[in-house]
mmCIF file of C-alpha atoms in Angstrom:
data_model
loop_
_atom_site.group_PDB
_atom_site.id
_atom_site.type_symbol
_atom_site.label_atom_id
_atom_site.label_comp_id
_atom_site.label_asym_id
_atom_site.label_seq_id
_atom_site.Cartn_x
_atom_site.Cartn_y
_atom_site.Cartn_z
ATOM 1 C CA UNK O 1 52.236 69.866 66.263
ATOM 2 C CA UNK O 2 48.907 70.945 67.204
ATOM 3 C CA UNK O 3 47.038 68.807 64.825
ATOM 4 C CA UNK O 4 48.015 65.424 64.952
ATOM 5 C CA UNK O 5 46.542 62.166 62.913
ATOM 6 C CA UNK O 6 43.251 60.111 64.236
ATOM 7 C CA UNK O 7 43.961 57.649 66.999
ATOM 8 C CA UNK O 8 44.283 53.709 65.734
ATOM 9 C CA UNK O 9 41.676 52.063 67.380
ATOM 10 C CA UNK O 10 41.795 48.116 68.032
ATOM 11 C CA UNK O 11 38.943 45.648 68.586
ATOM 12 C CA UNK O 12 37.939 43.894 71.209
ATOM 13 C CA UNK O 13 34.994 42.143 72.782
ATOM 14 C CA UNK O 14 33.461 43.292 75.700
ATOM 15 C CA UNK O 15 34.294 39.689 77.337
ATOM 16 C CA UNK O 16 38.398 40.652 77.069
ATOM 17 C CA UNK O 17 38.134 43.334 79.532
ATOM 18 C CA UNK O 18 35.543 42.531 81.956
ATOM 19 C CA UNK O 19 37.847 41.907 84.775
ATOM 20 C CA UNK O 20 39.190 45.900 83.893
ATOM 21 C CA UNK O 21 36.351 46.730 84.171
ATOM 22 C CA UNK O 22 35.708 44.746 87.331
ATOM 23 C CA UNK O 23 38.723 46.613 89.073
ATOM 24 C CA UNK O 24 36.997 50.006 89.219
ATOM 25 C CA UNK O 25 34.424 48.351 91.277
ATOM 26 C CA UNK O 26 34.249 50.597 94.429
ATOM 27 C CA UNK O 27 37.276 52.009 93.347
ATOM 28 C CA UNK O 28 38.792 55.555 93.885
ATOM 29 C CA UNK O 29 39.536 55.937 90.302
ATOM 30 C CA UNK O 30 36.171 57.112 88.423
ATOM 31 C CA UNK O 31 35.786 56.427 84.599
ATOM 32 C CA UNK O 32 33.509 59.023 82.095
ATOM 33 C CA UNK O 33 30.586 58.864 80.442
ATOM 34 C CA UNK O 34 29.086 61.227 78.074
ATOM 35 C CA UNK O 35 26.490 60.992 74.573
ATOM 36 C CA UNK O 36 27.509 62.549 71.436
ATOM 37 C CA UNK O 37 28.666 66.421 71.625
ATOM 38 C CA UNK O 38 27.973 66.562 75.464
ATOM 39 C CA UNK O 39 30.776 67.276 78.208
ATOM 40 C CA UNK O 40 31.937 63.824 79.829
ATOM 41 C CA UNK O 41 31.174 63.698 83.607
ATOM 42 C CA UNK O 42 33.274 61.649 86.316
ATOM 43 C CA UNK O 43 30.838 58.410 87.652
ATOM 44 C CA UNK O 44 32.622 55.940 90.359
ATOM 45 C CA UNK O 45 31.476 52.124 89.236
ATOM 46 C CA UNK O 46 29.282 50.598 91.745
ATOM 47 C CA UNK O 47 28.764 47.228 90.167
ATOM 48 C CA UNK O 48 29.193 45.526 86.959
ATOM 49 C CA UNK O 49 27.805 42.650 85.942
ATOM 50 C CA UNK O 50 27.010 41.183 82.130
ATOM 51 C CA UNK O 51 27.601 43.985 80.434
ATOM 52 C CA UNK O 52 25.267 45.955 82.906
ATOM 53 C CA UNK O 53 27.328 48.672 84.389
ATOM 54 C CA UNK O 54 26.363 50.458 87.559
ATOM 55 C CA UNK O 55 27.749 54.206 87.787
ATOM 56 C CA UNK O 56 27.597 56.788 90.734
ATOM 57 C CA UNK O 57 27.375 60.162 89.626
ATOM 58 C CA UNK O 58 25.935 61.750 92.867
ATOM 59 C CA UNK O 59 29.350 63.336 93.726
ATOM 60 C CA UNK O 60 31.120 66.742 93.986
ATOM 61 C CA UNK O 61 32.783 65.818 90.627
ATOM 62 C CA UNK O 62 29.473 66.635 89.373
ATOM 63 C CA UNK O 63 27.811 69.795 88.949
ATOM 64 C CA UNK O 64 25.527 68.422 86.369
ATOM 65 C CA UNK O 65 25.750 66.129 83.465
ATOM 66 C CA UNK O 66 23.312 65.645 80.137
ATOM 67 C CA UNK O 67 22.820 61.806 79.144
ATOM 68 C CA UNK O 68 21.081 60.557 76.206
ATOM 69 C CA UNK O 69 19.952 56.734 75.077
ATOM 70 C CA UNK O 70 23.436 56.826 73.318
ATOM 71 C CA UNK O 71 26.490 56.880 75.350
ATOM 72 C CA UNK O 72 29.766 56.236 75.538
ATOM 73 C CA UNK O 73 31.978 54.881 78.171
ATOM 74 C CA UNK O 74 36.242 55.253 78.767
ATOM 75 C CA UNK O 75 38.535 54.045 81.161
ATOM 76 C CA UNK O 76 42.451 54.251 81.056
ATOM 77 C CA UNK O 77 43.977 50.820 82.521
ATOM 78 C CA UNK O 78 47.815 50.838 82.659
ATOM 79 C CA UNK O 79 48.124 52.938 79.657
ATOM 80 C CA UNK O 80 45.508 52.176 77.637
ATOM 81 C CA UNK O 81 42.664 54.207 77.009
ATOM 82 C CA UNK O 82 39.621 51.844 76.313
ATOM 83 C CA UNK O 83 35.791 52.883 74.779
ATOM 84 C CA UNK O 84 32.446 51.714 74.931
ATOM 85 C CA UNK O 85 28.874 52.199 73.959
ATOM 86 C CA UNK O 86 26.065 51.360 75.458
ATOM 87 C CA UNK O 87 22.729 52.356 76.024
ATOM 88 C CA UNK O 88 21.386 54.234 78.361
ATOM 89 C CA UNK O 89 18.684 51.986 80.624
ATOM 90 C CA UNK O 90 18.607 54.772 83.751
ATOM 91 C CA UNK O 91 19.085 58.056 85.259
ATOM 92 C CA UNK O 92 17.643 58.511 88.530
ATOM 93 C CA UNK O 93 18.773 59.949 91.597
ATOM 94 C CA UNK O 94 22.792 59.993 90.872
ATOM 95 C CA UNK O 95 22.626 56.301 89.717
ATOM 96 C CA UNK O 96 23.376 55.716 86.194
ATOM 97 C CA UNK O 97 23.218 52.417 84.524
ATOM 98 C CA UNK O 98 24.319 51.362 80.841
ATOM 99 C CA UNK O 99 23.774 48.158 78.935
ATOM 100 C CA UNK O 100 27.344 47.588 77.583
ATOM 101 C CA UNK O 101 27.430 46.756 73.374
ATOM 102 C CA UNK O 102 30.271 43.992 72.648
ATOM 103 C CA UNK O 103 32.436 45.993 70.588
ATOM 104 C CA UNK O 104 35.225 47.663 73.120
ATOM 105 C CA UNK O 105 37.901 49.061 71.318
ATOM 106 C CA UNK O 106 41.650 50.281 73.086
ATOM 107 C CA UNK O 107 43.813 53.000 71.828
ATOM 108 C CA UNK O 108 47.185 53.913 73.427
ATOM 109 C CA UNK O 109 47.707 57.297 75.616
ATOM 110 C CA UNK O 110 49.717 59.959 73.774
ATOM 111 C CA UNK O 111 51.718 62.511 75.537
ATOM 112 C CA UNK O 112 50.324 65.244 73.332
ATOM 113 C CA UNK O 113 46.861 64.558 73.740
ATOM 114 C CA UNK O 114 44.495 67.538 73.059
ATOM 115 C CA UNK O 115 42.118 69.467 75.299
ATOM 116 C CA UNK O 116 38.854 70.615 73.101
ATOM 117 C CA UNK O 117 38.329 73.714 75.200
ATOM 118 C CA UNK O 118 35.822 75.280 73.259
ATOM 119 C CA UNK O 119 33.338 76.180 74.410
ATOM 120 C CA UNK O 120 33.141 74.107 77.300
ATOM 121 C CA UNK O 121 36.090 76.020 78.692
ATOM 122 C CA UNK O 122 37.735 80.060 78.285
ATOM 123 C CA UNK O 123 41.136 79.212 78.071
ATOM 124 C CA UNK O 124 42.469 82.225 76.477
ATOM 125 C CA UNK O 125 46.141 83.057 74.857
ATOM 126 C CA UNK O 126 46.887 87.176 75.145
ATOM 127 C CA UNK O 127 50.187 89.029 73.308
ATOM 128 C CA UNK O 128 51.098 91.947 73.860
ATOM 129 C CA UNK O 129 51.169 95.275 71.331
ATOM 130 C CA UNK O 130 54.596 96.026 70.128
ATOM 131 C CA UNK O 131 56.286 99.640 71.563
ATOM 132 C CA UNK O 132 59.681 100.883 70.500
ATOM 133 C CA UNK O 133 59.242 103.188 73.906
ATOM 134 C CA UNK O 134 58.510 99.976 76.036
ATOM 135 C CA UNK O 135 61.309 97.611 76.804
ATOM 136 C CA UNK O 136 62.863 94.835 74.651
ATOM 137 C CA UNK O 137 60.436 92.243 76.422
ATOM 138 C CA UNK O 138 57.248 93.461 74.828
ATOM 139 C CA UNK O 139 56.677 91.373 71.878
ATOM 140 C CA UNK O 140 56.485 92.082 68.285
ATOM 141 C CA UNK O 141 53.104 91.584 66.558
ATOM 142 C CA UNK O 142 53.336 94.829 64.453
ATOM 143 C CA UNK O 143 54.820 93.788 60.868
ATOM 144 C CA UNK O 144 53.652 96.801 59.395
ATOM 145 C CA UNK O 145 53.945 100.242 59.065
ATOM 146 C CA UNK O 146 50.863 100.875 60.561
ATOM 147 C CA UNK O 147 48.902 98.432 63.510
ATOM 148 C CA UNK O 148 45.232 97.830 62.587
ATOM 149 C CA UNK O 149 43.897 99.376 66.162
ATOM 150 C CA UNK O 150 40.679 98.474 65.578
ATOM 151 C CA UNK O 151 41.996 94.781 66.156
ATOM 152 C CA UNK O 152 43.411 95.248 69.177
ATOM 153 C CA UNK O 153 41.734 95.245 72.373
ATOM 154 C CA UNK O 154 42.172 96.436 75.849
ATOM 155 C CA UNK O 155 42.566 94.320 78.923
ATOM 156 C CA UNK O 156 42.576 96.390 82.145
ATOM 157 C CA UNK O 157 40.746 93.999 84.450
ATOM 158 C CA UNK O 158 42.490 93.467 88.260
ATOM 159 C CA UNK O 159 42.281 90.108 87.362
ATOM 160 C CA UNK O 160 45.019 89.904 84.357
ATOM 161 C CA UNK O 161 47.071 92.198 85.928
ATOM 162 C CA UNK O 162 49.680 89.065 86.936
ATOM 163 C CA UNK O 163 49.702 89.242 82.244
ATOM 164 C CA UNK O 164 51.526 92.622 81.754
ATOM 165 C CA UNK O 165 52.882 93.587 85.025
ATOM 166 C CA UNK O 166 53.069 96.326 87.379
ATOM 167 C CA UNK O 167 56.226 98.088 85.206
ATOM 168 C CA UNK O 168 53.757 98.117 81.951
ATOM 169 C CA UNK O 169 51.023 99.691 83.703
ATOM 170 C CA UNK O 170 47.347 99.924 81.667
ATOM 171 C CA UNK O 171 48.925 97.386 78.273
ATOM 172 C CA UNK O 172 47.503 96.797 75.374
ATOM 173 C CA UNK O 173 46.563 93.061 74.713
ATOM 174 C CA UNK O 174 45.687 91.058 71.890
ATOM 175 C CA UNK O 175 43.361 87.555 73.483
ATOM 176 C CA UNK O 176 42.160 85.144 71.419
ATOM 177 C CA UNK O 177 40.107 82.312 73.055
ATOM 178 C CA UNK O 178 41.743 78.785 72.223
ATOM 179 C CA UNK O 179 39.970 75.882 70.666
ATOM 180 C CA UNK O 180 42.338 73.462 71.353
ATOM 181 C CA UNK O 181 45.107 72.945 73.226
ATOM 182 C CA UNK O 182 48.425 70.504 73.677
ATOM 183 C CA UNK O 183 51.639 70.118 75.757
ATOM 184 C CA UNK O 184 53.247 71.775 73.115
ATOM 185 C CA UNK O 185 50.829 73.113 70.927
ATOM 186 C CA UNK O 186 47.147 74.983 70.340
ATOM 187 C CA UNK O 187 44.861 76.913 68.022
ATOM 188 C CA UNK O 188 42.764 79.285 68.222
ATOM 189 C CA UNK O 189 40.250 81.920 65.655
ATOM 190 C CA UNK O 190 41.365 85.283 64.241
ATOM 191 C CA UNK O 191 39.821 87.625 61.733
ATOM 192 C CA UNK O 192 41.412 88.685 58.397
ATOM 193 C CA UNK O 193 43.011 92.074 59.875
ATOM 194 C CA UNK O 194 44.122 90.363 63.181
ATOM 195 C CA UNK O 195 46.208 87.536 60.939
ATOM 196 C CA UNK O 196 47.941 89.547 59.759
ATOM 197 C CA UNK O 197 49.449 90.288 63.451
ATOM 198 C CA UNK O 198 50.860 86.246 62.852
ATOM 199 C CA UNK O 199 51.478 86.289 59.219
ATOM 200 C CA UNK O 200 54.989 87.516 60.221
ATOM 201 C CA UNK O 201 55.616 85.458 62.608
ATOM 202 C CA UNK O 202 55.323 82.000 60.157
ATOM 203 C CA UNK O 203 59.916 82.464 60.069
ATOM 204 C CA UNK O 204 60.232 83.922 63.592
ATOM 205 C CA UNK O 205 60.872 82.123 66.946
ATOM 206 C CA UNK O 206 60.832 82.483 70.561
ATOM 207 C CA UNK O 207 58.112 84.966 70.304
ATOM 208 C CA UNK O 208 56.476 85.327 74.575
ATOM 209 C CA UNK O 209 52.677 85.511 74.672
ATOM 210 C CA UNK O 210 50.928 84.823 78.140
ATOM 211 C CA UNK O 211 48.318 81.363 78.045
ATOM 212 C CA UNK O 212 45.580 82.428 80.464
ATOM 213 C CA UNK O 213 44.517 78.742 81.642
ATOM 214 C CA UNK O 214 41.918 77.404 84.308
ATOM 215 C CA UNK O 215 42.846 81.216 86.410
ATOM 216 C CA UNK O 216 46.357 80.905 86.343
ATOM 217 C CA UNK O 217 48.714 82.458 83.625
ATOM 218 C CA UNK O 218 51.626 80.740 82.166
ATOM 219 C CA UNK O 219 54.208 82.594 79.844
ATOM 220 C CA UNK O 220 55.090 80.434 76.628
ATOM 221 C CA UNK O 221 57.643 80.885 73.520
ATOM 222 C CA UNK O 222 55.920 80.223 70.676
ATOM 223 C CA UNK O 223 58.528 78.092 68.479
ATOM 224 C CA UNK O 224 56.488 78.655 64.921
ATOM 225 C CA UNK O 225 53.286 79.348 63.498
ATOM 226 C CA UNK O 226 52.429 75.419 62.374
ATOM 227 C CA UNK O 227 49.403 76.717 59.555
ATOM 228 C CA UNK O 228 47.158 79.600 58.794
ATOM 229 C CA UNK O 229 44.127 77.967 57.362
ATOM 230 C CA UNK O 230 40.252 79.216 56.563
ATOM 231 C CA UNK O 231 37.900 78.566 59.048
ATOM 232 C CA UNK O 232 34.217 78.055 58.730
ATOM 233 C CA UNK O 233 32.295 79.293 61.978
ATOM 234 C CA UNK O 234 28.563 78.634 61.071
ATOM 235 C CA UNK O 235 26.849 81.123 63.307
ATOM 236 C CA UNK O 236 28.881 83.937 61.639
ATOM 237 C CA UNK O 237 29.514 82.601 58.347
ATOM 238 C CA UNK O 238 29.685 86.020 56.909
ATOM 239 C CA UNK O 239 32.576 87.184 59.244
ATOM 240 C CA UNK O 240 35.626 85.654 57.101
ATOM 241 C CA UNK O 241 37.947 83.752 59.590
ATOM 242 C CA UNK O 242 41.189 82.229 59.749
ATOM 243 C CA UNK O 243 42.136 79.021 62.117
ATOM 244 C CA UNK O 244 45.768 79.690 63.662
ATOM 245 C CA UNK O 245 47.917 76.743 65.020
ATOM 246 C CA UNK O 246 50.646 77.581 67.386
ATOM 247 C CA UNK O 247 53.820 74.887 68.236
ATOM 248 C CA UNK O 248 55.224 76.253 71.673
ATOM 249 C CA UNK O 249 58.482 75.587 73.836
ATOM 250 C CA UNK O 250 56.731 72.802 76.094
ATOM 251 C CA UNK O 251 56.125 74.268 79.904
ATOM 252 C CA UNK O 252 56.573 71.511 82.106
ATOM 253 C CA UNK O 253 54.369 73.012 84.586
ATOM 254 C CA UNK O 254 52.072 73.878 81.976
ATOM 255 C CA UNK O 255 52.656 70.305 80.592
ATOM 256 C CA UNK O 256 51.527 68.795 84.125
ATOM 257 C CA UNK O 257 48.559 71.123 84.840
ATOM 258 C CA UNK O 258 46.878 69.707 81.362
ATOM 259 C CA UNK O 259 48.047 66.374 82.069
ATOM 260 C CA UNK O 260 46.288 66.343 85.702
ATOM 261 C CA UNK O 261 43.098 68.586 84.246
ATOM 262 C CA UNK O 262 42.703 65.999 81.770
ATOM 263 C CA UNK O 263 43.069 62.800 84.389
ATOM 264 C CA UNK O 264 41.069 64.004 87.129
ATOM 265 C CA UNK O 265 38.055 66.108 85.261
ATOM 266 C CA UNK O 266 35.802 65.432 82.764
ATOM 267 C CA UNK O 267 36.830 66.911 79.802
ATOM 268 C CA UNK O 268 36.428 66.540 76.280
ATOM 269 C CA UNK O 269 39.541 65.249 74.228
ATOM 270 C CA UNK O 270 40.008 64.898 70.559
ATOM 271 C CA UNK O 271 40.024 61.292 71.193
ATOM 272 C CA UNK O 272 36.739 61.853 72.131
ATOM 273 C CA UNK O 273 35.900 63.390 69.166
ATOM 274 C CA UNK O 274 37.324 60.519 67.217
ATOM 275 C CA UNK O 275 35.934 57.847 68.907
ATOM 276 C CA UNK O 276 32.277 59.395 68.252
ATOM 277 C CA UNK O 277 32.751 59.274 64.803
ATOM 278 C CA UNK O 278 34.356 55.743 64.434
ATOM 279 C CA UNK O 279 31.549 54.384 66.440
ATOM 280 C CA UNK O 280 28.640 56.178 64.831
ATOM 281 C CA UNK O 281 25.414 54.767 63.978
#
């Protein structure tokens, strides 16, 4: 399922995992840092030493990164995903260093962790528009008599050619940009007259749509519609819109693109997410 329960977190004292810590010392393996809300950004550890920790961010990992006195710190260590907070002391010339609190607390990796891409990142899911004319492969969004045009829009561009294909010619495509996303699951916005594209779909299966994702398309079979809820944006609170979450046929290479973005960029997880609210002030 797309939404999934808040991680368990356990206790521990910063003391417990010094020597983890210790390990990334000079190491290949960065960790990430970030304050509240912010994108995380890669740093390499350059020293650590009572509970002062030493971070490199003066790499090509890093375009740019926005740290405030608050921040928090993760690592994964056989496993385990552990967090931290600290505060900030310095950020000068690439080198970043944190004054460790002694409250570290570990929660275990799960396979269907979730990407936050928005809005740090267009990740976008498009379906097509439903033709009798067309072949059997176009999909079926049109429940009704009659489509709602003015919700569908029109995605010519060279670049998502690779979507419809050269036997559709010029198709029309629904996108919707996703807010989160799983191994097997994501979510994204709609308005009241595009929902009702997906209201159908809540007893169908093995409906195609095309996940547009970091430039490179993958086609999925969307297994069920998991919930149709209200959703409140505040910066267009009069525009009535509904949350959709998706459960897909897992992609394994799909499953391993997310799994590598995640590992090897810094990106902001619901974990993340959790982790700033069960450590706030």
């Amino acid at each position: 399922m797309v939404e999934s329960s808040k991680e368990k977190f356990t206790g521990l004292n910063v003391s417990e995992i010094s020597s983890k810590i210790s390990s990334f010392v000079n190491g290949e393996k960065p960790i990430r840092v970030w304050s509240k809300g912010e994108e995380p950004v890669l740093a390499f550890v350059k020293e650590y030493k009572e509970q002062v920790l030493s971070l490199d961010i003066s790499n090509n990992l890093i375009e740019s990164h926005k740290l405030l006195k608050r921040v928090f710190v993760n690592f994964s260590y056989n496993g385990v995903d552990y967090f931290a907070k600290g505060d900030l002391v310095s950020d000068e010339n690439g080198r970043v260093v944190v004054k460790l609190g002694e409250d570290v607390f570990k929660s275990e990796k799960r396979a269907n962790e979730r990407l936050l891409t928005f809005p740090h990142h267009q990740v976008y899911a498009y379906f097509k528009v439903y033709s009798d004319e067309n072949n059997s492969n176009i999909i079926s969004l049109n429940r009704f008599n009659e489509a709602p045009s003015s919700a569908i829009d029109t995605f010519v561009s060279e670049r998502r050619k690779s979507i419809v294909g050269e036997s559709d010619g010029v198709a029309e495509l629904m996108g919707f940009r996703i807010l989160d996303i799983s191994s097997s699951g994501l979510s994204f916005c709609a308005n009241n007259r595009e929902t009702g594209y997906f209201v159908g779909l809540e007893e169908s299966s093995n409906v195609e749509f095309t996940l547009m994702f970091d430039e490179k398309p993958y086609t999925l079979k969307c297994a069920d519609i998991v919930y149709i809820v209200d959703y409140v944006n505040s910066r267009a609170s009069k525009v009535p819109m509904k949350k959709i979450g998706v459960h897909f046929n897992e992609n394994e290479d799909l499953k391993s693109h997310l799994l590598k973005f995640m590992d090897s960029s810094g990106v902001f997880r619901e974990v993340d997410k959790n982790i700033e609210s069960f450590l706030a002030d």
